[in-house]
Coordinates of C-alpha atoms in Angstrom, one line a residue:
Chain A
X1 CA 0.0 0.0 0.0
X2 CA 0.9 3.7 -0.1
X3 CA 3.4 5.0 2.4
X4 CA 3.8 8.8 3.0
X5 CA 6.8 10.1 4.9
X6 CA 6.8 13.7 6.1
X7 CA 9.7 15.8 7.4
X8 CA 10.5 17.5 9.7
X9 CA 8.3 16.5 12.5
X10 CA 8.8 19.9 14.2
X11 CA 9.7 23.2 12.7
X12 CA 10.3 26.6 14.4
X13 CA 10.7 29.7 12.4
X14 CA 10.9 33.4 13.1
X15 CA 7.9 35.4 12.1
X16 CA 8.4 36.6 8.5
X17 CA 10.7 33.8 7.5
X18 CA 9.7 30.9 5.2
X19 CA 8.8 27.4 6.2
X20 CA 9.2 24.3 4.0
X21 CA 7.7 20.9 4.8
X22 CA 8.6 17.9 2.6
X23 CA 6.8 14.6 1.9
X24 CA 7.6 11.6 -0.1
X25 CA 5.2 8.9 -1.3
X26 CA 5.8 5.4 -2.5
X27 CA 2.9 4.5 -4.8
X28 CA 3.3 5.9 -8.3
X29 CA -0.4 5.5 -8.8
X30 CA -1.1 8.3 -6.4
X31 CA -2.4 11.3 -8.3
X32 CA -3.8 13.7 -5.8
X33 CA -1.9 15.4 -3.0
X34 CA -3.8 17.5 -0.4
X35 CA -2.3 19.4 2.5
X36 CA -4.2 19.9 5.7
X37 CA -3.7 22.3 8.6
X38 CA -4.8 21.3 12.1
X39 CA -4.9 23.9 14.8
X40 CA -4.8 22.8 18.4
X41 CA -8.0 21.0 19.4
X42 CA -9.6 21.4 16.0
X43 CA -10.3 19.4 12.9
X44 CA -7.9 19.1 10.0
X45 CA -8.8 21.5 7.2
X46 CA -7.6 21.5 3.6
X47 CA -5.4 24.4 2.8
X48 CA -4.1 23.6 -0.7
X49 CA -3.9 20.6 -3.0
X50 CA -2.2 19.6 -6.2
X51 CA -2.9 17.1 -8.9
X52 CA -0.3 14.9 -10.6
X53 CA -0.6 16.7 -13.9
X54 CA 0.6 20.0 -12.2
X55 CA 4.1 20.8 -11.0
X56 CA 3.3 23.8 -8.8
X57 CA 0.3 25.5 -7.3
X58 CA 0.2 28.8 -5.3
X59 CA -2.4 30.4 -3.2
X60 CA -1.2 33.7 -1.6
X61 CA 1.5 32.8 0.9
X62 CA 1.3 29.1 0.5
X63 CA 2.5 27.0 -2.4
X64 CA 2.9 23.3 -3.1
X65 CA 5.4 21.7 -5.5
X66 CA 5.3 18.2 -6.9
X67 CA 8.0 16.1 -8.4
X68 CA 6.4 12.9 -9.8
X69 CA 9.6 11.4 -10.9
X70 CA 11.1 11.6 -7.5
X71 CA 7.8 11.0 -5.8
X72 CA 8.0 14.0 -3.5
X73 CA 6.0 17.1 -2.8
X74 CA 6.5 20.1 -0.6
X75 CA 4.6 22.8 1.1
X76 CA 6.1 26.3 1.2
X77 CA 4.8 29.0 3.5
X78 CA 6.3 32.5 3.0
X79 CA 6.2 35.5 5.3
X80 CA 5.1 33.3 8.2
X81 CA 2.7 34.7 10.8
X82 CA 1.9 33.5 14.3
X83 CA -1.4 32.2 13.1
X84 CA 0.4 29.8 10.8
X85 CA 1.4 27.9 13.9
X86 CA -0.3 24.5 13.7
X87 CA 0.2 20.9 12.7
X88 CA 0.4 20.4 8.9
X89 CA -0.4 17.0 7.3
X90 CA 0.4 16.0 3.8
X91 CA -1.5 13.3 2.1
X92 CA -1.5 11.2 -1.0
X93 CA -4.4 9.5 -2.6
X94 CA -5.6 7.7 -5.7
X95 CA -8.8 8.9 -7.2
X96 CA -10.8 6.8 -9.6
X97 CA -12.4 3.7 -8.4
X98 CA -10.5 2.9 -5.3
X99 CA -10.2 5.9 -3.1
X100 CA -8.0 5.9 0.0
X101 CA -6.1 8.9 1.5
X102 CA -2.8 8.2 3.2
X103 CA -1.6 10.9 5.6
X104 CA 1.9 11.8 6.6
X105 CA 2.8 11.9 10.2
X106 CA 2.5 15.6 10.5
X107 CA 4.7 18.6 11.1
X108 CA 4.3 20.9 14.1
X109 CA 5.1 24.4 12.9
X110 CA 5.8 27.1 15.5
X111 CA 6.1 30.6 14.3
X112 CA 8.0 32.7 16.8
X113 CA 6.8 36.4 17.0
Chain B
X1 CA -18.6 24.4 10.3
X2 CA -17.6 21.6 7.8
X3 CA -21.1 20.1 7.8
X4 CA -19.8 16.8 9.1
X5 CA -21.3 16.0 12.5
X6 CA -19.8 13.6 15.0
X7 CA -21.3 12.5 18.3
X8 CA -20.5 12.3 21.1
X9 CA -17.7 14.9 21.3
X10 CA -16.3 13.3 24.4
X11 CA -16.5 9.8 25.8
X12 CA -15.0 8.3 28.9
X13 CA -15.3 4.6 29.4
X14 CA -13.6 1.7 31.2
X15 CA -11.3 -0.9 29.7
X16 CA -13.2 -3.9 28.3
X17 CA -16.2 -1.9 27.4
X18 CA -17.7 -1.2 24.0
X19 CA -18.6 2.2 22.5
X20 CA -20.2 3.4 19.3
X21 CA -19.1 6.6 17.6
X22 CA -21.5 8.3 15.1
X23 CA -20.9 10.4 12.1
X24 CA -23.3 12.2 9.8
X25 CA -21.6 13.3 6.6
X26 CA -22.2 16.5 4.7
X27 CA -25.5 16.5 2.8
X28 CA -24.9 14.7 -0.5
X29 CA -21.6 13.2 0.4
X30 CA -21.4 9.4 -0.3
X31 CA -18.0 8.6 1.1
X32 CA -17.2 8.4 4.8
X33 CA -13.8 7.9 6.2
X34 CA -12.7 7.1 9.8
X35 CA -9.3 8.2 11.2
X36 CA -7.7 7.7 14.6
X37 CA -5.4 10.3 16.0
X38 CA -3.5 9.4 19.2
X39 CA -1.8 12.0 21.3
X40 CA 0.8 13.9 19.3
X41 CA 0.4 11.4 16.5
X42 CA -0.7 11.6 12.9
X43 CA -3.9 10.6 11.3
X44 CA -4.2 6.8 10.9
X45 CA -6.7 5.7 8.3
X46 CA -9.1 3.1 9.7
X47 CA -11.8 2.5 7.1
X48 CA -13.8 4.0 4.3
X49 CA -17.3 3.5 3.1
X50 CA -18.9 4.6 -0.1
X51 CA -22.7 4.6 -0.4
X52 CA -23.1 1.8 2.2
X53 CA -20.2 -0.4 1.0
X54 CA -16.8 -0.8 2.4
X55 CA -14.4 0.7 0.0
X56 CA -11.0 0.7 1.7
X57 CA -9.5 -0.6 4.8
X58 CA -6.5 0.6 6.8
X59 CA -4.9 -0.6 10.0
X60 CA -8.2 -1.2 11.7
X61 CA -8.1 -3.6 14.6
X62 CA -10.3 -6.7 14.6
X63 CA -12.0 -5.3 17.8
X64 CA -13.2 -2.3 15.7
X65 CA -15.9 -2.4 13.1
X66 CA -17.8 0.2 11.1
X67 CA -20.8 0.4 8.9
X68 CA -22.6 3.0 6.8
X69 CA -26.4 3.0 6.8
X70 CA -28.9 3.7 4.0
X71 CA -29.2 7.3 5.2
X72 CA -25.4 7.5 4.8
X73 CA -24.6 8.1 8.4
X74 CA -21.8 5.9 9.7
X75 CA -21.0 4.3 13.0
X76 CA -17.6 3.1 14.3
X77 CA -17.9 0.4 16.9
X78 CA -15.0 -0.1 19.3
X79 CA -15.1 -3.2 21.6
X80 CA -12.9 -4.7 24.3
X81 CA -11.4 -1.3 24.8
X82 CA -7.9 -1.0 26.0
X83 CA -6.0 2.0 27.4
X84 CA -4.2 2.4 24.1
X85 CA -7.4 3.0 22.3
X86 CA -7.7 6.4 23.9
X87 CA -7.5 8.9 21.0
X88 CA -9.3 11.4 18.9
X89 CA -11.4 9.7 16.3
X90 CA -12.2 11.8 13.2
X91 CA -14.8 11.2 10.6
X92 CA -14.5 12.8 7.2
X93 CA -16.7 12.8 4.1
X94 CA -16.4 13.6 0.5
X95 CA -18.8 13.8 -2.4
X96 CA -17.5 11.5 -5.1
X97 CA -15.1 8.6 -5.5
X98 CA -13.8 9.3 -8.9
X99 CA -12.7 13.0 -8.6
X100 CA -10.1 14.7 -6.5
X101 CA -12.6 16.4 -4.2
X102 CA -11.8 17.7 -0.8
X103 CA -12.5 15.6 2.3
X104 CA -14.2 17.5 5.1
X105 CA -13.5 16.5 8.7
X106 CA -15.9 16.5 11.6
X107 CA -14.8 17.9 15.0
X108 CA -13.8 14.5 16.2
X109 CA -14.8 12.3 19.2
X110 CA -12.3 12.3 22.0
X111 CA -12.3 8.8 23.6
X112 CA -10.7 8.3 26.9
X113 CA -10.4 4.7 28.2
X114 CA -9.6 4.5 31.9

């Protein structure tokens, strides 16, 4: 089955700096890669996603890149703010007939004011 | 509010007992997923149902079972509970199985086994 590895497990950055979280996946059939943000005590919520036919996607301060050949994808947060502090999960899934989402282990991001 | 409703929000029970967690998906969503999140851990996929049928299975223990009813709500049954089963259990739903649509999570049920 699919295996998703996520690094680092914890990340501390100064406010205004950039943060990068990296994930690798094992199943070349995976074709959809969402990223979720989970604030303390709350549910995970989708913040950005990317499909396998796209190499990069950007939404304001967040961007995701995908390298299908290397089977890795990354989340980039620029100009970090204290409210970006949360746990971020990457995920990989196969859509089309047999749907299963595999999550990474999460990255706890702390933005220091 | 994601539109996914989970009940109860909190549950405290003793070892060896059995509990049932309930999930009502967003209106129109056919897929329901169950995840387990232990303290400071990631999201472990347990099981997925689509329109009443089991679609995918993760690392779900034999002591756990789930089902999706004709009205599309789902229940996760946990039996012979152990201390290690204490966790936050999330339900998520999505609308189709053949498109890359977003999965919406409920608020979770926090289970404490004492």
